[in-house]
PDB file of C-alpha atoms in Angstrom:
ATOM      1  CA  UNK Y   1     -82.363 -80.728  15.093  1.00  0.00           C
ATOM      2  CA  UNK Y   2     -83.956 -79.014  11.909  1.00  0.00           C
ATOM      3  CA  UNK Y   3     -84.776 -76.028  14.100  1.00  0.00           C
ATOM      4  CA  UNK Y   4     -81.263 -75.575  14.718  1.00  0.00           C
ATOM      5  CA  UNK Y   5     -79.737 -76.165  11.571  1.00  0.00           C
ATOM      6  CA  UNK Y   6     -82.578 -73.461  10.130  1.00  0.00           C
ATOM      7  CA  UNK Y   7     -81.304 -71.424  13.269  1.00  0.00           C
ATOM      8  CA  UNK Y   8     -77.696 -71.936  11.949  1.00  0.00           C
ATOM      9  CA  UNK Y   9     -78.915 -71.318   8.032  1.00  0.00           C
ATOM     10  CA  UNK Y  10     -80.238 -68.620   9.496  1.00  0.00           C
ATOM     11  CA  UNK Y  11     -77.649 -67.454  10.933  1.00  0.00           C
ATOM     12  CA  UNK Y  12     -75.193 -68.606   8.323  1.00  0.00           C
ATOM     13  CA  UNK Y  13     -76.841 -66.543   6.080  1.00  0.00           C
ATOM     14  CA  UNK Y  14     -76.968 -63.673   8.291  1.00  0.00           C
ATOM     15  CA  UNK Y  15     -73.539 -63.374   8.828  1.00  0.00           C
ATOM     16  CA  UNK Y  16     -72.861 -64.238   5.038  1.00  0.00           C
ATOM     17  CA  UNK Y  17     -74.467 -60.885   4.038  1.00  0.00           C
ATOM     18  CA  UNK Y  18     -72.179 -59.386   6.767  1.00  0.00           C
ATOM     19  CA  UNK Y  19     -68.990 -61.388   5.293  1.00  0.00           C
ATOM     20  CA  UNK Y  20     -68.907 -58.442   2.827  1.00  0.00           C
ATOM     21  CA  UNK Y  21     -68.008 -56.045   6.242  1.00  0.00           C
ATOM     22  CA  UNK Y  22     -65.534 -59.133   7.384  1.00  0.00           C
ATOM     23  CA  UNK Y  23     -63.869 -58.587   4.074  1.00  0.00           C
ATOM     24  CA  UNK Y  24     -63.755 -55.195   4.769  1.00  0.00           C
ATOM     25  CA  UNK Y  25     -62.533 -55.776   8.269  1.00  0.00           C
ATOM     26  CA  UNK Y  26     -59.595 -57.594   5.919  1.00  0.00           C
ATOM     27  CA  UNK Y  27     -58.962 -54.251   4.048  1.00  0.00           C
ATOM     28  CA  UNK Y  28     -58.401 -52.856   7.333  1.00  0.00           C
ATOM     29  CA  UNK Y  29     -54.063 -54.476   7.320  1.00  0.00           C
ATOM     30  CA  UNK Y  30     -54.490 -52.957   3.582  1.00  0.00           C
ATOM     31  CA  UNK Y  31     -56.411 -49.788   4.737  1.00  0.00           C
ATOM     32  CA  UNK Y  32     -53.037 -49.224   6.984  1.00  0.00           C
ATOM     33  CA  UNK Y  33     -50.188 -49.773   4.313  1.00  0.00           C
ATOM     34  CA  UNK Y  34     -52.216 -46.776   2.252  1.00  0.00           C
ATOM     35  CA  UNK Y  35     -51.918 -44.970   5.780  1.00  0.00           C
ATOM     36  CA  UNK Y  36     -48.388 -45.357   6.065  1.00  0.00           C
ATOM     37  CA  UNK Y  37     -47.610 -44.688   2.080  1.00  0.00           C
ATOM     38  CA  UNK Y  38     -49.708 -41.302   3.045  1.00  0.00           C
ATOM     39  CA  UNK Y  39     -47.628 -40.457   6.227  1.00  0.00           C
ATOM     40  CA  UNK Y  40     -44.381 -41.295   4.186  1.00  0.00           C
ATOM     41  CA  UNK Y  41     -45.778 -38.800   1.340  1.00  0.00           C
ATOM     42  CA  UNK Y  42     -46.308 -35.995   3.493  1.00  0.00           C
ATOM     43  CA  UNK Y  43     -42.880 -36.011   4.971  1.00  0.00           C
ATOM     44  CA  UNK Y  44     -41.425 -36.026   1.394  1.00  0.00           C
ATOM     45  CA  UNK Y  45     -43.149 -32.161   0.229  1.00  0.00           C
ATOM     46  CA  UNK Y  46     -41.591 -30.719   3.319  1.00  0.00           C
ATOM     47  CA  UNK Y  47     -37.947 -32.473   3.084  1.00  0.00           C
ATOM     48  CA  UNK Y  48     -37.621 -30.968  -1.047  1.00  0.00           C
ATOM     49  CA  UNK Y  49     -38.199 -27.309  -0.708  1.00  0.00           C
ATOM     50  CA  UNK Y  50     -35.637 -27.100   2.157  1.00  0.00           C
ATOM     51  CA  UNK Y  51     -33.369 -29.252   0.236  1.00  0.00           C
ATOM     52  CA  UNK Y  52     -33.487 -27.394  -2.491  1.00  0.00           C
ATOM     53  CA  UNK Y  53     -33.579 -23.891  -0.788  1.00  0.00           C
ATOM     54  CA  UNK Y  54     -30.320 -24.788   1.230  1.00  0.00           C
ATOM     55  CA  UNK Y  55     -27.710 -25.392  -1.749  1.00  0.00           C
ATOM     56  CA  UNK Y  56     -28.900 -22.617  -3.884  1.00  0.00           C
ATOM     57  CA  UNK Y  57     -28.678 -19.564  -1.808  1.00  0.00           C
ATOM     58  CA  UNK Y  58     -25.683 -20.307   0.313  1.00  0.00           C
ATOM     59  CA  UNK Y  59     -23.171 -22.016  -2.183  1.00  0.00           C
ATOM     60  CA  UNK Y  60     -22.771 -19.785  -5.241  1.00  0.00           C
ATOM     61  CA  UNK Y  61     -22.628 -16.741  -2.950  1.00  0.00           C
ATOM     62  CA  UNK Y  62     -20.063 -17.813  -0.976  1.00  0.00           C
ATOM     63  CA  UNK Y  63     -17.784 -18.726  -4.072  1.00  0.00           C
ATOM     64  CA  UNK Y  64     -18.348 -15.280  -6.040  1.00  0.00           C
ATOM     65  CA  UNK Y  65     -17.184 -12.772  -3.048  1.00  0.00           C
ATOM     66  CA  UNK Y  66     -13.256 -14.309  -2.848  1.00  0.00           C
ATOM     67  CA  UNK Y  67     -13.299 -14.644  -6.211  1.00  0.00           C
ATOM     68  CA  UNK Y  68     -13.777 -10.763  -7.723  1.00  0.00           C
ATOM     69  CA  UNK Y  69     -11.878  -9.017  -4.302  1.00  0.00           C
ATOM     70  CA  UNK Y  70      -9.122 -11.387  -4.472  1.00  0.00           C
ATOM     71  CA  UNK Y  71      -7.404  -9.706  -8.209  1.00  0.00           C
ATOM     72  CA  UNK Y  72      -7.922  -5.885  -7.568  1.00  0.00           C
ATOM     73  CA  UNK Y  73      -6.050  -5.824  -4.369  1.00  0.00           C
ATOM     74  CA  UNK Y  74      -3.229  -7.630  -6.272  1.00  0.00           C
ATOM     75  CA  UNK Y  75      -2.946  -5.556  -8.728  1.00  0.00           C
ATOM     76  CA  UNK Y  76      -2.762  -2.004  -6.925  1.00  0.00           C
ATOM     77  CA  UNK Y  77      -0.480  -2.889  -4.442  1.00  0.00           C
ATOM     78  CA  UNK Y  78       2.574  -3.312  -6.049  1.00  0.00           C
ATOM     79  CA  UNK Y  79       2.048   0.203  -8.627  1.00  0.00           C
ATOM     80  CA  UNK Y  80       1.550   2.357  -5.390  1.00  0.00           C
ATOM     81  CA  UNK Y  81       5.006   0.437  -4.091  1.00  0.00           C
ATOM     82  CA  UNK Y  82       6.688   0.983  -7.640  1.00  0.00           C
ATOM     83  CA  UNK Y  83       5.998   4.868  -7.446  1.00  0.00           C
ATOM     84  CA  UNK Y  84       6.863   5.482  -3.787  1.00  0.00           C
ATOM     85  CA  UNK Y  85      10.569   3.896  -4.607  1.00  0.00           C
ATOM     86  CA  UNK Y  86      11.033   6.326  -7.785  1.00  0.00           C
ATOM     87  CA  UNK Y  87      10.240   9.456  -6.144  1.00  0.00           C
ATOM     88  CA  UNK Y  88      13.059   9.465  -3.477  1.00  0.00           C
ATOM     89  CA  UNK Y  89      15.569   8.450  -6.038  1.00  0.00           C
ATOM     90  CA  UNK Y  90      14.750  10.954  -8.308  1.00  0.00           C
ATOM     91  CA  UNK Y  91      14.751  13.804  -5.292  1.00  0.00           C
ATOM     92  CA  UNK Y  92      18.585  12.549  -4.741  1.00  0.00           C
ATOM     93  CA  UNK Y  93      19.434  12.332  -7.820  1.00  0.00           C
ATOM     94  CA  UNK Y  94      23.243  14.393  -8.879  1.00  0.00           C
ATOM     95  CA  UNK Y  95      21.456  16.825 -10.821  1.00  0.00           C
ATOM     96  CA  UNK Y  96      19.817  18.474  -7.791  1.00  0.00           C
ATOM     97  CA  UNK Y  97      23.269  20.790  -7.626  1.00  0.00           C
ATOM     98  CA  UNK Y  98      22.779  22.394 -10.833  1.00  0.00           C
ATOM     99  CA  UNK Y  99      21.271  26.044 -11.227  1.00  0.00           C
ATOM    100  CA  UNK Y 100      21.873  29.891  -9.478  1.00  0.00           C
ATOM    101  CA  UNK Y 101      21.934  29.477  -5.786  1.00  0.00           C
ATOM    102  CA  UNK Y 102      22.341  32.415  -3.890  1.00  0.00           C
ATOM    103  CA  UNK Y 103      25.156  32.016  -0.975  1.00  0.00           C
ATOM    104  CA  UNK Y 104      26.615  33.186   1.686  1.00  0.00           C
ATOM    105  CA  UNK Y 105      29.701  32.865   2.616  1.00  0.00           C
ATOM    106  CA  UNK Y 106      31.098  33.993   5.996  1.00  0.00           C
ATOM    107  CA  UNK Y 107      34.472  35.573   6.205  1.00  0.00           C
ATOM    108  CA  UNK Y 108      37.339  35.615   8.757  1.00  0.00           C
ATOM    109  CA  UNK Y 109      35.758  38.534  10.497  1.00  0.00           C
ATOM    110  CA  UNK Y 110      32.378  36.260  11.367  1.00  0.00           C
ATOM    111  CA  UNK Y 111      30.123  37.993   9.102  1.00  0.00           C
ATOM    112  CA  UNK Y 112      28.609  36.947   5.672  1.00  0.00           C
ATOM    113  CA  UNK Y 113      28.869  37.848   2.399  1.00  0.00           C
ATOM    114  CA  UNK Y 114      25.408  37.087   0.185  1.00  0.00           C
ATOM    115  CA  UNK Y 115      26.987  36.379  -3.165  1.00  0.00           C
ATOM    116  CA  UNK Y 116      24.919  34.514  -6.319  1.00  0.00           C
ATOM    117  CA  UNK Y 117      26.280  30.543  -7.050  1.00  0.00           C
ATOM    118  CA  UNK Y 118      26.357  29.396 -10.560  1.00  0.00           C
ATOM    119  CA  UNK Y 119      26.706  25.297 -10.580  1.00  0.00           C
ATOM    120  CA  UNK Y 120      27.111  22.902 -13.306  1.00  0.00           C
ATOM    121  CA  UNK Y 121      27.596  19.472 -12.837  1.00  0.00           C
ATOM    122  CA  UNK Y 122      29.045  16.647 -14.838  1.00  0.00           C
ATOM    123  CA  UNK Y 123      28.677  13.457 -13.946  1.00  0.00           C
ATOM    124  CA  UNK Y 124      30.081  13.516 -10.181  1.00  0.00           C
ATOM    125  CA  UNK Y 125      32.111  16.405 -11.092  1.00  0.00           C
ATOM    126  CA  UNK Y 126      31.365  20.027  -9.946  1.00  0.00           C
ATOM    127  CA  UNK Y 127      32.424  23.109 -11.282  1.00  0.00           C
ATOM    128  CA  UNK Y 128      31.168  25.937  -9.775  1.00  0.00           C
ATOM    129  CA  UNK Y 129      31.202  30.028 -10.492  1.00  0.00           C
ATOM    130  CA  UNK Y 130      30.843  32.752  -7.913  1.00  0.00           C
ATOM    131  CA  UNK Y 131      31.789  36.852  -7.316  1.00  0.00           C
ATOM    132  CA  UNK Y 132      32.174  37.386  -3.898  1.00  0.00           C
ATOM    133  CA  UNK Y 133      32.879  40.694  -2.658  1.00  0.00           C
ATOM    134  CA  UNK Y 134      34.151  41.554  -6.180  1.00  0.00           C
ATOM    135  CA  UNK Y 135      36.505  38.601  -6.006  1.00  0.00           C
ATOM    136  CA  UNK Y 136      36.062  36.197  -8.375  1.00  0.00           C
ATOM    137  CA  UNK Y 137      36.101  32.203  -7.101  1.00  0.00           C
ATOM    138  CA  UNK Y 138      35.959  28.799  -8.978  1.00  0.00           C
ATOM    139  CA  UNK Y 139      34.932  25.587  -7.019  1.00  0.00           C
ATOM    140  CA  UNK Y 140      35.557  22.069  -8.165  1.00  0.00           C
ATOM    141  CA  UNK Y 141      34.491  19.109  -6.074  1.00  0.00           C
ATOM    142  CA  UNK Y 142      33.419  15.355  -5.978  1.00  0.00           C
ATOM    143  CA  UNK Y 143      30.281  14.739  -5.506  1.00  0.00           C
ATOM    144  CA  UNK Y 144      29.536  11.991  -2.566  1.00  0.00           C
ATOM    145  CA  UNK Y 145      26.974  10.122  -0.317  1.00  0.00           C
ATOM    146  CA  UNK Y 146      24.252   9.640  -3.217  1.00  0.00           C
ATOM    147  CA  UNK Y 147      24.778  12.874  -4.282  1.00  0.00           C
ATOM    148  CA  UNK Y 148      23.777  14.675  -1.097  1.00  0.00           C
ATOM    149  CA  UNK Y 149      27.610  16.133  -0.221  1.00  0.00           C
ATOM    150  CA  UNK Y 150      30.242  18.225  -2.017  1.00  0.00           C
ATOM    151  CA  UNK Y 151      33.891  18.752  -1.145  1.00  0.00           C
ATOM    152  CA  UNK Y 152      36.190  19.953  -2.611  1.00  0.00           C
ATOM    153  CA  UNK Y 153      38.768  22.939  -3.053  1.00  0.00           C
ATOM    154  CA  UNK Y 154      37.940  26.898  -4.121  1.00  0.00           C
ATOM    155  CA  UNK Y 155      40.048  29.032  -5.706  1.00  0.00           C
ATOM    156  CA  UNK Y 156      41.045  32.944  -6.573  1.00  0.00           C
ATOM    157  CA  UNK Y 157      43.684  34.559  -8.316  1.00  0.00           C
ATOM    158  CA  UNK Y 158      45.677  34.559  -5.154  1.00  0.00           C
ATOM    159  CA  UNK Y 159      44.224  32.189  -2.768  1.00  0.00           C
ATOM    160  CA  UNK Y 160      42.904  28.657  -2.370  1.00  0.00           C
ATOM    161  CA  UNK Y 161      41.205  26.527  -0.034  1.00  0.00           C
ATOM    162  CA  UNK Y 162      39.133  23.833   0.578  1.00  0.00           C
ATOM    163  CA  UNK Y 163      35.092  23.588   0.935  1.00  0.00           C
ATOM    164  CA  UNK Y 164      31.892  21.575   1.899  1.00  0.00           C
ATOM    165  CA  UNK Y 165      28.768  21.395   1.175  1.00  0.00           C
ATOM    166  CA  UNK Y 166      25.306  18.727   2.263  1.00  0.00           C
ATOM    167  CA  UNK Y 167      21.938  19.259   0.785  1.00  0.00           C
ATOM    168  CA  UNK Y 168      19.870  19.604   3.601  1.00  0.00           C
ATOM    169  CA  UNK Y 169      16.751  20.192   1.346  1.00  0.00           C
ATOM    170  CA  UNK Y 170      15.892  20.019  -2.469  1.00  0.00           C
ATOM    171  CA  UNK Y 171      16.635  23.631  -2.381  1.00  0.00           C
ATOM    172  CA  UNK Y 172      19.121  24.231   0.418  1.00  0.00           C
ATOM    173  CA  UNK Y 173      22.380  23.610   1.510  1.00  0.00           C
ATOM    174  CA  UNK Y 174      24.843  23.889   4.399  1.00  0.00           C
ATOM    175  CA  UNK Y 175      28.588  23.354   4.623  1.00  0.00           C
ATOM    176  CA  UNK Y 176      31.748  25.145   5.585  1.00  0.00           C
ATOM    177  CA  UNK Y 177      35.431  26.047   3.999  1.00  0.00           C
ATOM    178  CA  UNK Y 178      38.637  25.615   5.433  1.00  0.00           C
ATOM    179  CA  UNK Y 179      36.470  22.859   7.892  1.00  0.00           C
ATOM    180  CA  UNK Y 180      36.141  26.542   9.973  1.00  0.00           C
ATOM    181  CA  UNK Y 181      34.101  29.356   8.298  1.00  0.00           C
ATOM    182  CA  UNK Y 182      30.182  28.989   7.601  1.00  0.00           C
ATOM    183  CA  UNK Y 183      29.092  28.681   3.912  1.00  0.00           C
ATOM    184  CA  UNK Y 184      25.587  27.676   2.878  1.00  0.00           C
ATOM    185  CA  UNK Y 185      23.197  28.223   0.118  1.00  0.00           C
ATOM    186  CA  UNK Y 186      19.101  28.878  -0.675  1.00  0.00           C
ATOM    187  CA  UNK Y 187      18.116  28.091  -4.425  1.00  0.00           C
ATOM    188  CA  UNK Y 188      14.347  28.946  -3.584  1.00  0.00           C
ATOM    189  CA  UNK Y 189      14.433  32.019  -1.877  1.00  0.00           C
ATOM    190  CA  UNK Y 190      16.539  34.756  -0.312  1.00  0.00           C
ATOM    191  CA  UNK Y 191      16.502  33.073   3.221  1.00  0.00           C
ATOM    192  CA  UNK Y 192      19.731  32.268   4.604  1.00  0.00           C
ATOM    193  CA  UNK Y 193      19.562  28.689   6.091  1.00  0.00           C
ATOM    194  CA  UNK Y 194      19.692  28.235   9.638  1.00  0.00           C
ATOM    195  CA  UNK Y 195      21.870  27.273  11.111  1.00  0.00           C
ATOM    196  CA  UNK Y 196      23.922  27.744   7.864  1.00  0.00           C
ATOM    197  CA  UNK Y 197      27.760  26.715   9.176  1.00  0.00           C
ATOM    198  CA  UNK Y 198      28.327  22.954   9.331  1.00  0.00           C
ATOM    199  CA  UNK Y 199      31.574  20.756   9.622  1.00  0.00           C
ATOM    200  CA  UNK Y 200      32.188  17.672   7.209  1.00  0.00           C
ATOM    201  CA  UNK Y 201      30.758  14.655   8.751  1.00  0.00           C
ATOM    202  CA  UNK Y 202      34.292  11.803   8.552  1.00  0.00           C
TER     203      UNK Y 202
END
């Protein structure tokens, strides 16, 4: 029985110079927990560069685009709009009539007399001075419609009658007397308008 328990010393001891590896097979539960802290690190570099990379490039672009296009288009839209509404008024506008226009006015025969026009205009009064086959006329009228028509009445030293006129153009006019006879005007050019002979519109 001393044989074996020499065996077993033996073998006690044996295995007592390998309890240092059994300790180490211990460290082994340990060994893993370093593993896992080692897999949980490596995860951890790769989620905070795209973290970071994400919020910085997309989010202050997006907010400074709106924010600089969104006051210039404000600001020109309503001074084009402003000028476009002043131009037609001041096209319209009653002192269009006043100046030399040259005329022509036709007579009972059909034909027409070139003559020059002097107008002068006073408020929405008319007065108007014109030689016309060496007769001399006066015109006084109202004018209407935003300024665009005249009517009125003519007279000579012998005769009277009545007259209209509409601005066709800035620089032209067409009309009639005695709601018959043709008698239009051109403050541009020479050019008789055509066609120059038109009723008043009631």
């Amino acid at each position: 029985m001393e044989h074996f328990q020499g065996d077993v010393v033996a073998t006690l001891q044996k295995p007592v110079s390998q309890a240092t590896p059994v300790s180490v097979d211990t460290a082994f539960p340990p060994s893993g927990e370093p593993e896992g802290t080692l897999q949980a690190s490596e995860p951890l570099p790769t989620d905070t560069p795209g973290g970071t990379l994400t919020p910085t490039a997309s989010n202050p672009q997006t907010t400074n685009y709106p924010a600089t296009t969104g006051p210039t288009t404000l600001i020109s839209e309503p001074s084009a709009t402003a000028n476009l509404t002043q131009t037609p008024t001041l096209t319209l506008g009653v002192p269009v009539w006043e100046g030399v226009w040259k005329i022509w006015y036709q007579t009972v025969n059909g034909g027409y007399t070139p003559a020059e026009l002097t107008v002068q205009v006073n408020g929405a009064k008319l007065t108007a001075l014109a030689k016309i086959d060496g007769t001399d006329f006066t015109f006084k009228g109202e004018i209407t419609t935003q300024g665009s028509q005249v009517a009125g009445e003519w007279q000579t030293a012998s005769n009277t009658g009545v007259f209209w006129w509409r601005m066709n153009s800035p620089d032209t006019f067409v009309g009639s007397r005695e709601n018959r006879f043709g008698f239009c005007g051109n403050r541009a050019t020479a050019v008789q308008p055509n066609p120059c002979r038109e009723l008043p519109q009631n």
